[in-house]
mmCIF file with all atom_site columns, C-alpha atoms in Angstrom:
data_model
loop_
_atom_site.group_PDB
_atom_site.id
_atom_site.type_symbol
_atom_site.label_atom_id
_atom_site.label_alt_id
_atom_site.label_comp_id
_atom_site.label_asym_id
_atom_site.label_entity_id
_atom_site.label_seq_id
_atom_site.pdbx_PDB_ins_code
_atom_site.Cartn_x
_atom_site.Cartn_y
_atom_site.Cartn_z
_atom_site.occupancy
_atom_site.B_iso_or_equiv
_atom_site.pdbx_formal_charge
_atom_site.auth_seq_id
_atom_site.auth_comp_id
_atom_site.auth_asym_id
_atom_site.auth_atom_id
_atom_site.pdbx_PDB_model_num
ATOM 1   C CA . UNK A 1 1   ? 0.027   0.030  -0.041  1.00 0.00 ? 117 UNK A CA 1
ATOM 2   C CA . UNK A 1 2   ? 1.400   3.368  -1.060  1.00 0.00 ? 118 UNK A CA 1
ATOM 3   C CA . UNK A 1 3   ? 1.007   5.711  1.871   1.00 0.00 ? 119 UNK A CA 1
ATOM 4   C CA . UNK A 1 4   ? 3.800   7.981  0.683   1.00 0.00 ? 120 UNK A CA 1
ATOM 5   C CA . UNK A 1 5   ? 2.353   9.654  -2.427  1.00 0.00 ? 121 UNK A CA 1
ATOM 6   C CA . UNK A 1 6   ? 3.435   13.013 -3.842  1.00 0.00 ? 122 UNK A CA 1
ATOM 7   C CA . UNK A 1 7   ? 0.633   14.613 -1.960  1.00 0.00 ? 123 UNK A CA 1
ATOM 8   C CA . UNK A 1 8   ? 1.315   13.080 1.414   1.00 0.00 ? 124 UNK A CA 1
ATOM 9   C CA . UNK A 1 9   ? 5.061   13.622 1.180   1.00 0.00 ? 125 UNK A CA 1
ATOM 10  C CA . UNK A 1 10  ? 4.473   17.371 0.506   1.00 0.00 ? 126 UNK A CA 1
ATOM 11  C CA . UNK A 1 11  ? 2.086   17.572 3.401   1.00 0.00 ? 127 UNK A CA 1
ATOM 12  C CA . UNK A 1 12  ? 4.261   15.732 5.937   1.00 0.00 ? 128 UNK A CA 1
ATOM 13  C CA . UNK A 1 13  ? 7.302   17.866 4.847   1.00 0.00 ? 129 UNK A CA 1
ATOM 14  C CA . UNK A 1 14  ? 5.218   20.987 5.346   1.00 0.00 ? 130 UNK A CA 1
ATOM 15  C CA . UNK A 1 15  ? 4.050   19.795 8.795   1.00 0.00 ? 131 UNK A CA 1
ATOM 16  C CA . UNK A 1 16  ? 7.581   18.882 9.927   1.00 0.00 ? 132 UNK A CA 1
ATOM 17  C CA . UNK A 1 17  ? 8.812   22.218 8.660   1.00 0.00 ? 133 UNK A CA 1
ATOM 18  C CA . UNK A 1 18  ? 6.098   24.036 10.659  1.00 0.00 ? 134 UNK A CA 1
ATOM 19  C CA . UNK A 1 19  ? 7.007   22.095 13.783  1.00 0.00 ? 135 UNK A CA 1
ATOM 20  C CA . UNK A 1 20  ? 10.678  23.013 13.472  1.00 0.00 ? 136 UNK A CA 1
ATOM 21  C CA . UNK A 1 21  ? 10.050  26.654 12.484  1.00 0.00 ? 137 UNK A CA 1
ATOM 22  C CA . UNK A 1 22  ? 6.929   27.568 14.459  1.00 0.00 ? 138 UNK A CA 1
ATOM 23  C CA . UNK A 1 23  ? 7.208   25.617 17.690  1.00 0.00 ? 139 UNK A CA 1
ATOM 24  C CA . UNK A 1 24  ? 8.739   28.603 19.545  1.00 0.00 ? 140 UNK A CA 1
ATOM 25  C CA . UNK A 1 25  ? 6.840   31.276 17.622  1.00 0.00 ? 141 UNK A CA 1
ATOM 26  C CA . UNK A 1 26  ? 5.319   33.888 19.920  1.00 0.00 ? 142 UNK A CA 1
ATOM 27  C CA . UNK A 1 27  ? 2.291   34.320 17.641  1.00 0.00 ? 143 UNK A CA 1
ATOM 28  C CA . UNK A 1 28  ? -0.326  31.694 18.635  1.00 0.00 ? 144 UNK A CA 1
ATOM 29  C CA . UNK A 1 29  ? -2.003  31.757 15.220  1.00 0.00 ? 145 UNK A CA 1
ATOM 30  C CA . UNK A 1 30  ? 1.178   30.828 13.395  1.00 0.00 ? 146 UNK A CA 1
ATOM 31  C CA . UNK A 1 31  ? 2.133   28.343 16.076  1.00 0.00 ? 147 UNK A CA 1
ATOM 32  C CA . UNK A 1 32  ? -1.258  26.595 16.092  1.00 0.00 ? 148 UNK A CA 1
ATOM 33  C CA . UNK A 1 33  ? -1.198  26.133 12.364  1.00 0.00 ? 149 UNK A CA 1
ATOM 34  C CA . UNK A 1 34  ? 0.973   23.044 12.858  1.00 0.00 ? 150 UNK A CA 1
ATOM 35  C CA . UNK A 1 35  ? -1.976  21.295 14.463  1.00 0.00 ? 151 UNK A CA 1
ATOM 36  C CA . UNK A 1 36  ? -4.022  21.886 11.360  1.00 0.00 ? 152 UNK A CA 1
ATOM 37  C CA . UNK A 1 37  ? -1.278  20.453 9.177   1.00 0.00 ? 153 UNK A CA 1
ATOM 38  C CA . UNK A 1 38  ? -0.981  17.376 11.331  1.00 0.00 ? 154 UNK A CA 1
ATOM 39  C CA . UNK A 1 39  ? -4.717  16.749 11.012  1.00 0.00 ? 155 UNK A CA 1
ATOM 40  C CA . UNK A 1 40  ? -4.408  17.108 7.218   1.00 0.00 ? 156 UNK A CA 1
ATOM 41  C CA . UNK A 1 41  ? -1.612  14.558 7.105   1.00 0.00 ? 157 UNK A CA 1
ATOM 42  C CA . UNK A 1 42  ? -3.483  12.135 9.291   1.00 0.00 ? 158 UNK A CA 1
ATOM 43  C CA . UNK A 1 43  ? -6.661  12.455 7.278   1.00 0.00 ? 159 UNK A CA 1
ATOM 44  C CA . UNK A 1 44  ? -4.818  12.032 3.974   1.00 0.00 ? 160 UNK A CA 1
ATOM 45  C CA . UNK A 1 45  ? -3.034  8.971  5.270   1.00 0.00 ? 161 UNK A CA 1
ATOM 46  C CA . UNK A 1 46  ? -6.226  7.620  6.791   1.00 0.00 ? 162 UNK A CA 1
ATOM 47  C CA . UNK A 1 47  ? -8.016  8.220  3.504   1.00 0.00 ? 163 UNK A CA 1
ATOM 48  C CA . UNK A 1 48  ? -5.511  5.897  1.732   1.00 0.00 ? 164 UNK A CA 1
ATOM 49  C CA . UNK A 1 49  ? -6.047  3.244  4.352   1.00 0.00 ? 165 UNK A CA 1
ATOM 50  C CA . UNK A 1 50  ? -9.811  3.396  4.088   1.00 0.00 ? 166 UNK A CA 1
ATOM 51  C CA . UNK A 1 51  ? -9.675  3.220  0.248   1.00 0.00 ? 167 UNK A CA 1
ATOM 52  C CA . UNK A 1 52  ? -6.943  0.652  -0.251  1.00 0.00 ? 168 UNK A CA 1
ATOM 53  C CA . UNK A 1 53  ? -7.121  -1.591 2.835   1.00 0.00 ? 169 UNK A CA 1
ATOM 54  C CA . UNK A 1 54  ? -10.657 -1.397 4.082   1.00 0.00 ? 170 UNK A CA 1
ATOM 55  C CA . UNK A 1 55  ? -12.181 -0.804 0.602   1.00 0.00 ? 171 UNK A CA 1
ATOM 56  C CA . UNK A 1 56  ? -14.493 1.704  2.220   1.00 0.00 ? 172 UNK A CA 1
ATOM 57  C CA . UNK A 1 57  ? -15.334 5.287  1.080   1.00 0.00 ? 173 UNK A CA 1
ATOM 58  C CA . UNK A 1 58  ? -13.260 7.914  2.720   1.00 0.00 ? 174 UNK A CA 1
ATOM 59  C CA . UNK A 1 59  ? -15.856 10.610 2.198   1.00 0.00 ? 175 UNK A CA 1
ATOM 60  C CA . UNK A 1 60  ? -16.663 10.943 6.030   1.00 0.00 ? 176 UNK A CA 1
ATOM 61  C CA . UNK A 1 61  ? -12.932 11.685 6.686   1.00 0.00 ? 177 UNK A CA 1
ATOM 62  C CA . UNK A 1 62  ? -12.812 14.479 4.173   1.00 0.00 ? 178 UNK A CA 1
ATOM 63  C CA . UNK A 1 63  ? -16.194 15.876 5.246   1.00 0.00 ? 179 UNK A CA 1
ATOM 64  C CA . UNK A 1 64  ? -14.793 15.906 8.770   1.00 0.00 ? 180 UNK A CA 1
ATOM 65  C CA . UNK A 1 65  ? -11.720 17.799 7.556   1.00 0.00 ? 181 UNK A CA 1
ATOM 66  C CA . UNK A 1 66  ? -13.627 20.505 5.659   1.00 0.00 ? 182 UNK A CA 1
ATOM 67  C CA . UNK A 1 67  ? -14.791 22.564 8.702   1.00 0.00 ? 183 UNK A CA 1
ATOM 68  C CA . UNK A 1 68  ? -11.376 22.227 10.296  1.00 0.00 ? 184 UNK A CA 1
ATOM 69  C CA . UNK A 1 69  ? -9.820  23.473 7.122   1.00 0.00 ? 185 UNK A CA 1
ATOM 70  C CA . UNK A 1 70  ? -12.303 26.329 6.866   1.00 0.00 ? 186 UNK A CA 1
ATOM 71  C CA . UNK A 1 71  ? -11.629 27.481 10.495  1.00 0.00 ? 187 UNK A CA 1
ATOM 72  C CA . UNK A 1 72  ? -7.839  27.103 10.310  1.00 0.00 ? 188 UNK A CA 1
ATOM 73  C CA . UNK A 1 73  ? -7.355  28.919 6.984   1.00 0.00 ? 189 UNK A CA 1
ATOM 74  C CA . UNK A 1 74  ? -9.987  31.524 7.763   1.00 0.00 ? 190 UNK A CA 1
ATOM 75  C CA . UNK A 1 75  ? -8.308  32.225 11.124  1.00 0.00 ? 191 UNK A CA 1
ATOM 76  C CA . UNK A 1 76  ? -4.969  32.786 9.381   1.00 0.00 ? 192 UNK A CA 1
ATOM 77  C CA . UNK A 1 77  ? -6.535  35.106 6.782   1.00 0.00 ? 193 UNK A CA 1
ATOM 78  C CA . UNK A 1 78  ? -8.336  37.068 9.535   1.00 0.00 ? 194 UNK A CA 1
ATOM 79  C CA . UNK A 1 79  ? -5.069  37.268 11.444  1.00 0.00 ? 195 UNK A CA 1
ATOM 80  C CA . UNK A 1 80  ? -3.179  38.604 8.376   1.00 0.00 ? 196 UNK A CA 1
ATOM 81  C CA . UNK A 1 81  ? -5.979  41.006 7.481   1.00 0.00 ? 197 UNK A CA 1
ATOM 82  C CA . UNK A 1 82  ? -6.572  42.330 10.949  1.00 0.00 ? 198 UNK A CA 1
ATOM 83  C CA . UNK A 1 83  ? -3.797  44.885 10.844  1.00 0.00 ? 199 UNK A CA 1
ATOM 84  C CA . UNK A 1 84  ? -5.546  46.403 7.786   1.00 0.00 ? 200 UNK A CA 1
ATOM 85  C CA . UNK A 1 85  ? -8.767  46.934 9.651   1.00 0.00 ? 201 UNK A CA 1
ATOM 86  C CA . UNK A 1 86  ? -10.922 43.855 8.893   1.00 0.00 ? 202 UNK A CA 1
ATOM 87  C CA . UNK A 1 87  ? -13.558 43.532 11.578  1.00 0.00 ? 203 UNK A CA 1
ATOM 88  C CA . UNK A 1 88  ? -14.120 40.449 13.739  1.00 0.00 ? 204 UNK A CA 1
ATOM 89  C CA . UNK A 1 89  ? -17.822 40.341 12.901  1.00 0.00 ? 205 UNK A CA 1
ATOM 90  C CA . UNK A 1 90  ? -16.962 39.702 9.245   1.00 0.00 ? 206 UNK A CA 1
ATOM 91  C CA . UNK A 1 91  ? -14.881 36.656 10.284  1.00 0.00 ? 207 UNK A CA 1
ATOM 92  C CA . UNK A 1 92  ? -17.729 35.401 12.516  1.00 0.00 ? 208 UNK A CA 1
ATOM 93  C CA . UNK A 1 93  ? -20.305 35.996 9.831   1.00 0.00 ? 209 UNK A CA 1
ATOM 94  C CA . UNK A 1 94  ? -18.311 33.965 7.340   1.00 0.00 ? 210 UNK A CA 1
ATOM 95  C CA . UNK A 1 95  ? -17.834 31.059 9.812   1.00 0.00 ? 211 UNK A CA 1
ATOM 96  C CA . UNK A 1 96  ? -21.593 31.095 10.433  1.00 0.00 ? 212 UNK A CA 1
ATOM 97  C CA . UNK A 1 97  ? -22.405 31.113 6.745   1.00 0.00 ? 213 UNK A CA 1
ATOM 98  C CA . UNK A 1 98  ? -20.046 28.234 6.124   1.00 0.00 ? 214 UNK A CA 1
ATOM 99  C CA . UNK A 1 99  ? -21.497 26.210 8.996   1.00 0.00 ? 215 UNK A CA 1
ATOM 100 C CA . UNK A 1 100 ? -25.051 26.755 7.640   1.00 0.00 ? 216 UNK A CA 1
ATOM 101 C CA . UNK A 1 101 ? -24.061 25.763 4.078   1.00 0.00 ? 217 UNK A CA 1
ATOM 102 C CA . UNK A 1 102 ? -22.088 22.787 5.220   1.00 0.00 ? 218 UNK A CA 1
ATOM 103 C CA . UNK A 1 103 ? -24.819 21.331 7.499   1.00 0.00 ? 219 UNK A CA 1
ATOM 104 C CA . UNK A 1 104 ? -27.523 22.014 4.853   1.00 0.00 ? 220 UNK A CA 1
ATOM 105 C CA . UNK A 1 105 ? -25.587 20.147 2.238   1.00 0.00 ? 221 UNK A CA 1
ATOM 106 C CA . UNK A 1 106 ? -24.745 17.188 4.421   1.00 0.00 ? 222 UNK A CA 1
ATOM 107 C CA . UNK A 1 107 ? -28.316 16.851 5.603   1.00 0.00 ? 223 UNK A CA 1
ATOM 108 C CA . UNK A 1 108 ? -29.749 17.149 2.093   1.00 0.00 ? 224 UNK A CA 1
ATOM 109 C CA . UNK A 1 109 ? -27.475 14.365 0.941   1.00 0.00 ? 225 UNK A CA 1
ATOM 110 C CA . UNK A 1 110 ? -28.058 12.342 4.102   1.00 0.00 ? 226 UNK A CA 1
ATOM 111 C CA . UNK A 1 111 ? -24.361 12.518 4.899   1.00 0.00 ? 227 UNK A CA 1
ATOM 112 C CA . UNK A 1 112 ? -23.609 10.170 1.923   1.00 0.00 ? 228 UNK A CA 1
ATOM 113 C CA . UNK A 1 113 ? -21.737 12.631 -0.363  1.00 0.00 ? 229 UNK A CA 1
ATOM 114 C CA . UNK A 1 114 ? -18.845 15.036 -0.062  1.00 0.00 ? 230 UNK A CA 1
ATOM 115 C CA . UNK A 1 115 ? -19.875 18.630 0.600   1.00 0.00 ? 231 UNK A CA 1
ATOM 116 C CA . UNK A 1 116 ? -18.639 19.801 -2.795  1.00 0.00 ? 232 UNK A CA 1
ATOM 117 C CA . UNK A 1 117 ? -20.804 22.922 -3.089  1.00 0.00 ? 233 UNK A CA 1
ATOM 118 C CA . UNK A 1 118 ? -19.594 24.123 0.316   1.00 0.00 ? 234 UNK A CA 1
ATOM 119 C CA . UNK A 1 119 ? -16.003 23.502 -0.781  1.00 0.00 ? 235 UNK A CA 1
ATOM 120 C CA . UNK A 1 120 ? -16.577 25.692 -3.872  1.00 0.00 ? 236 UNK A CA 1
ATOM 121 C CA . UNK A 1 121 ? -18.004 28.469 -1.760  1.00 0.00 ? 237 UNK A CA 1
ATOM 122 C CA . UNK A 1 122 ? -15.008 28.206 0.683   1.00 0.00 ? 238 UNK A CA 1
ATOM 123 C CA . UNK A 1 123 ? -12.552 28.322 -2.203  1.00 0.00 ? 239 UNK A CA 1
ATOM 124 C CA . UNK A 1 124 ? -14.144 31.376 -3.733  1.00 0.00 ? 240 UNK A CA 1
ATOM 125 C CA . UNK A 1 125 ? -14.041 33.210 -0.421  1.00 0.00 ? 241 UNK A CA 1
ATOM 126 C CA . UNK A 1 126 ? -10.404 32.281 0.071   1.00 0.00 ? 242 UNK A CA 1
ATOM 127 C CA . UNK A 1 127 ? -9.537  33.523 -3.448  1.00 0.00 ? 243 UNK A CA 1
ATOM 128 C CA . UNK A 1 128 ? -11.175 36.810 -2.699  1.00 0.00 ? 244 UNK A CA 1
ATOM 129 C CA . UNK A 1 129 ? -9.421  37.105 0.638   1.00 0.00 ? 245 UNK A CA 1
ATOM 130 C CA . UNK A 1 130 ? -6.061  36.402 -1.083  1.00 0.00 ? 246 UNK A CA 1
ATOM 131 C CA . UNK A 1 131 ? -6.622  38.979 -3.747  1.00 0.00 ? 247 UNK A CA 1
ATOM 132 C CA . UNK A 1 132 ? -7.797  41.494 -1.180  1.00 0.00 ? 248 UNK A CA 1
ATOM 133 C CA . UNK A 1 133 ? -4.666  40.860 0.880   1.00 0.00 ? 249 UNK A CA 1
ATOM 134 C CA . UNK A 1 134 ? -2.397  41.413 -2.118  1.00 0.00 ? 250 UNK A CA 1
ATOM 135 C CA . UNK A 1 135 ? -4.189  44.645 -2.934  1.00 0.00 ? 251 UNK A CA 1
ATOM 136 C CA . UNK A 1 136 ? -3.738  45.880 0.627   1.00 0.00 ? 252 UNK A CA 1
ATOM 137 C CA . UNK A 1 137 ? -0.020  44.931 0.676   1.00 0.00 ? 253 UNK A CA 1
ATOM 138 C CA . UNK A 1 138 ? 0.616   46.712 -2.644  1.00 0.00 ? 254 UNK A CA 1
ATOM 139 C CA . UNK A 1 139 ? -1.352  49.746 -1.363  1.00 0.00 ? 255 UNK A CA 1
ATOM 140 C CA . UNK A 1 140 ? 0.499   49.872 1.947   1.00 0.00 ? 256 UNK A CA 1
ATOM 141 C CA . UNK A 1 141 ? 3.252   52.529 2.248   1.00 0.00 ? 257 UNK A CA 1
ATOM 142 C CA . UNK A 1 142 ? 5.161   50.288 4.657   1.00 0.00 ? 258 UNK A CA 1
ATOM 143 C CA . UNK A 1 143 ? 8.009   48.552 2.743   1.00 0.00 ? 259 UNK A CA 1
ATOM 144 C CA . UNK A 1 144 ? 8.358   44.809 3.061   1.00 0.00 ? 260 UNK A CA 1
ATOM 145 C CA . UNK A 1 145 ? 10.707  42.480 1.162   1.00 0.00 ? 261 UNK A CA 1
ATOM 146 C CA . UNK A 1 146 ? 8.170   40.084 -0.427  1.00 0.00 ? 262 UNK A CA 1
ATOM 147 C CA . UNK A 1 147 ? 10.928  37.525 -1.116  1.00 0.00 ? 263 UNK A CA 1
ATOM 148 C CA . UNK A 1 148 ? 11.292  36.779 2.576   1.00 0.00 ? 264 UNK A CA 1
ATOM 149 C CA . UNK A 1 149 ? 7.871   37.919 3.847   1.00 0.00 ? 265 UNK A CA 1
ATOM 150 C CA . UNK A 1 150 ? 6.175   34.964 5.435   1.00 0.00 ? 266 UNK A CA 1
ATOM 151 C CA . UNK A 1 151 ? 2.509   36.200 5.097   1.00 0.00 ? 267 UNK A CA 1
ATOM 152 C CA . UNK A 1 152 ? 2.949   36.870 1.338   1.00 0.00 ? 268 UNK A CA 1
ATOM 153 C CA . UNK A 1 153 ? 4.152   33.285 0.773   1.00 0.00 ? 269 UNK A CA 1
ATOM 154 C CA . UNK A 1 154 ? 1.445   31.832 2.887   1.00 0.00 ? 270 UNK A CA 1
ATOM 155 C CA . UNK A 1 155 ? -1.276  33.719 0.976   1.00 0.00 ? 271 UNK A CA 1
ATOM 156 C CA . UNK A 1 156 ? 0.423   32.847 -2.305  1.00 0.00 ? 272 UNK A CA 1
ATOM 157 C CA . UNK A 1 157 ? 0.249   29.163 -1.494  1.00 0.00 ? 273 UNK A CA 1
ATOM 158 C CA . UNK A 1 158 ? -3.477  29.513 -0.587  1.00 0.00 ? 274 UNK A CA 1
ATOM 159 C CA . UNK A 1 159 ? -4.265  31.425 -3.727  1.00 0.00 ? 275 UNK A CA 1
ATOM 160 C CA . UNK A 1 160 ? -2.444  28.952 -6.018  1.00 0.00 ? 276 UNK A CA 1
ATOM 161 C CA . UNK A 1 161 ? -4.326  25.977 -4.554  1.00 0.00 ? 277 UNK A CA 1
ATOM 162 C CA . UNK A 1 162 ? -7.815  27.399 -4.258  1.00 0.00 ? 278 UNK A CA 1
ATOM 163 C CA . UNK A 1 163 ? -7.781  29.369 -7.560  1.00 0.00 ? 279 UNK A CA 1
ATOM 164 C CA . UNK A 1 164 ? -6.118  26.537 -9.423  1.00 0.00 ? 280 UNK A CA 1
ATOM 165 C CA . UNK A 1 165 ? -8.501  23.951 -7.906  1.00 0.00 ? 281 UNK A CA 1
ATOM 166 C CA . UNK A 1 166 ? -11.550 25.974 -8.673  1.00 0.00 ? 282 UNK A CA 1
ATOM 167 C CA . UNK A 1 167 ? -10.413 26.676 -12.301 1.00 0.00 ? 283 UNK A CA 1
ATOM 168 C CA . UNK A 1 168 ? -9.561  22.994 -12.764 1.00 0.00 ? 284 UNK A CA 1
ATOM 169 C CA . UNK A 1 169 ? -12.865 21.757 -11.432 1.00 0.00 ? 285 UNK A CA 1
ATOM 170 C CA . UNK A 1 170 ? -14.810 24.235 -13.617 1.00 0.00 ? 286 UNK A CA 1
ATOM 171 C CA . UNK A 1 171 ? -12.800 23.306 -16.742 1.00 0.00 ? 287 UNK A CA 1
ATOM 172 C CA . UNK A 1 172 ? -13.056 19.567 -16.255 1.00 0.00 ? 288 UNK A CA 1
ATOM 173 C CA . UNK A 1 173 ? -16.782 19.837 -15.502 1.00 0.00 ? 289 UNK A CA 1
ATOM 174 C CA . UNK A 1 174 ? -17.118 21.297 -19.001 1.00 0.00 ? 290 UNK A CA 1
ATOM 175 C CA . UNK A 1 175 ? -15.054 18.436 -20.448 1.00 0.00 ? 291 UNK A CA 1
ATOM 176 C CA . UNK A 1 176 ? -17.347 15.927 -18.863 1.00 0.00 ? 292 UNK A CA 1
ATOM 177 C CA . UNK A 1 177 ? -20.113 17.041 -21.231 1.00 0.00 ? 293 UNK A CA 1
ATOM 178 C CA . UNK A 1 178 ? -17.970 15.976 -24.175 1.00 0.00 ? 294 UNK A CA 1
ATOM 179 C CA . UNK A 1 179 ? -17.869 12.148 -24.610 1.00 0.00 ? 295 UNK A CA 1
ATOM 180 C CA . UNK A 1 180 ? -14.588 12.398 -26.540 1.00 0.00 ? 296 UNK A CA 1
ATOM 181 C CA . UNK A 1 181 ? -12.700 14.055 -23.679 1.00 0.00 ? 297 UNK A CA 1
ATOM 182 C CA . UNK A 1 182 ? -14.435 12.338 -20.740 1.00 0.00 ? 298 UNK A CA 1
ATOM 183 C CA . UNK A 1 183 ? -11.816 9.570  -20.611 1.00 0.00 ? 299 UNK A CA 1
ATOM 184 C CA . UNK A 1 184 ? -9.004  11.949 -19.821 1.00 0.00 ? 300 UNK A CA 1
ATOM 185 C CA . UNK A 1 185 ? -10.914 13.791 -17.116 1.00 0.00 ? 301 UNK A CA 1
ATOM 186 C CA . UNK A 1 186 ? -10.011 11.930 -13.963 1.00 0.00 ? 302 UNK A CA 1
ATOM 187 C CA . UNK A 1 187 ? -6.369  11.079 -14.561 1.00 0.00 ? 303 UNK A CA 1
ATOM 188 C CA . UNK A 1 188 ? -5.380  14.538 -15.790 1.00 0.00 ? 304 UNK A CA 1
ATOM 189 C CA . UNK A 1 189 ? -7.413  16.306 -13.087 1.00 0.00 ? 305 UNK A CA 1
ATOM 190 C CA . UNK A 1 190 ? -5.711  14.098 -10.484 1.00 0.00 ? 306 UNK A CA 1
ATOM 191 C CA . UNK A 1 191 ? -2.173  15.053 -11.727 1.00 0.00 ? 307 UNK A CA 1
ATOM 192 C CA . UNK A 1 192 ? -3.128  18.754 -11.831 1.00 0.00 ? 308 UNK A CA 1
ATOM 193 C CA . UNK A 1 193 ? -4.194  18.668 -8.231  1.00 0.00 ? 309 UNK A CA 1
ATOM 194 C CA . UNK A 1 194 ? -1.000  16.897 -7.225  1.00 0.00 ? 310 UNK A CA 1
ATOM 195 C CA . UNK A 1 195 ? 0.971   19.839 -8.755  1.00 0.00 ? 311 UNK A CA 1
ATOM 196 C CA . UNK A 1 196 ? -1.308  22.345 -7.042  1.00 0.00 ? 312 UNK A CA 1
ATOM 197 C CA . UNK A 1 197 ? -0.904  20.499 -3.746  1.00 0.00 ? 313 UNK A CA 1
ATOM 198 C CA . UNK A 1 198 ? 2.915   20.515 -4.005  1.00 0.00 ? 314 UNK A CA 1
ATOM 199 C CA . UNK A 1 199 ? 2.925   24.228 -4.930  1.00 0.00 ? 315 UNK A CA 1
ATOM 200 C CA . UNK A 1 200 ? 0.696   25.081 -1.969  1.00 0.00 ? 316 UNK A CA 1
ATOM 201 C CA . UNK A 1 201 ? 2.651   23.181 0.613   1.00 0.00 ? 317 UNK A CA 1
ATOM 202 C CA . UNK A 1 202 ? 5.951   24.302 -0.919  1.00 0.00 ? 318 UNK A CA 1
ATOM 203 C CA . UNK A 1 203 ? 4.893   27.940 -0.427  1.00 0.00 ? 319 UNK A CA 1
ATOM 204 C CA . UNK A 1 204 ? 3.691   27.312 3.028   1.00 0.00 ? 320 UNK A CA 1
ATOM 205 C CA . UNK A 1 205 ? 6.872   25.512 4.006   1.00 0.00 ? 321 UNK A CA 1
ATOM 206 C CA . UNK A 1 206 ? 8.912   28.454 2.678   1.00 0.00 ? 322 UNK A CA 1
ATOM 207 C CA . UNK A 1 207 ? 6.563   30.791 4.617   1.00 0.00 ? 323 UNK A CA 1
ATOM 208 C CA . UNK A 1 208 ? 7.383   28.921 7.802   1.00 0.00 ? 324 UNK A CA 1
ATOM 209 C CA . UNK A 1 209 ? 11.137  29.200 7.073   1.00 0.00 ? 325 UNK A CA 1
ATOM 210 C CA . UNK A 1 210 ? 10.764  32.932 6.524   1.00 0.00 ? 326 UNK A CA 1
ATOM 211 C CA . UNK A 1 211 ? 8.809   33.318 9.718   1.00 0.00 ? 327 UNK A CA 1
ATOM 212 C CA . UNK A 1 212 ? 11.503  31.323 11.618  1.00 0.00 ? 328 UNK A CA 1
ATOM 213 C CA . UNK A 1 213 ? 14.253  33.628 10.228  1.00 0.00 ? 329 UNK A CA 1
ATOM 214 C CA . UNK A 1 214 ? 12.202  36.692 11.133  1.00 0.00 ? 330 UNK A CA 1
ATOM 215 C CA . UNK A 1 215 ? 11.827  35.509 14.678  1.00 0.00 ? 331 UNK A CA 1
ATOM 216 C CA . UNK A 1 216 ? 15.483  34.792 15.254  1.00 0.00 ? 332 UNK A CA 1
#
């Protein structure tokens, strides 16, 4: 059984990098992000076990991960946007909206399907948050060296994954309507997501290294 895929290797490397670089970080939001990465690694590895060994659907695992992902990533975005004046009630309103959509979708499918529509909503919100952050950084008079600025690289990783994933899903949904291209859908889409995954966790790992150097 292949537990160490390109995806899981990238995720475990990012987790270990976060442990080394963020374990003594004085900022609790950055420091706690390692917990989220550990959960991701365990879910991805557990998903392989469910699929390959137990021959059971791993949908419940990934449905369980989705609200954790939303809270962890949203908390980081809120933390990074807070110095620019974003209000706490916006963050709370978004978490409430996500929870309502997530529960509605799960109940309507009787907990038998992955909450894909909620994932799309979450991805769109994260894309907008990323673009808004970049706009504020470019507009800010305070100079930062983007090449070594941890928040920039963390947001870059999030934007690459969520924008790339949304674009890929939209494009391949179009291909599904064409019988001649339907056969390439799953394999090519899988490889694209592997690349997006590596890019995201690569950016995040570099962000953790930058954060560590900043704290020294």
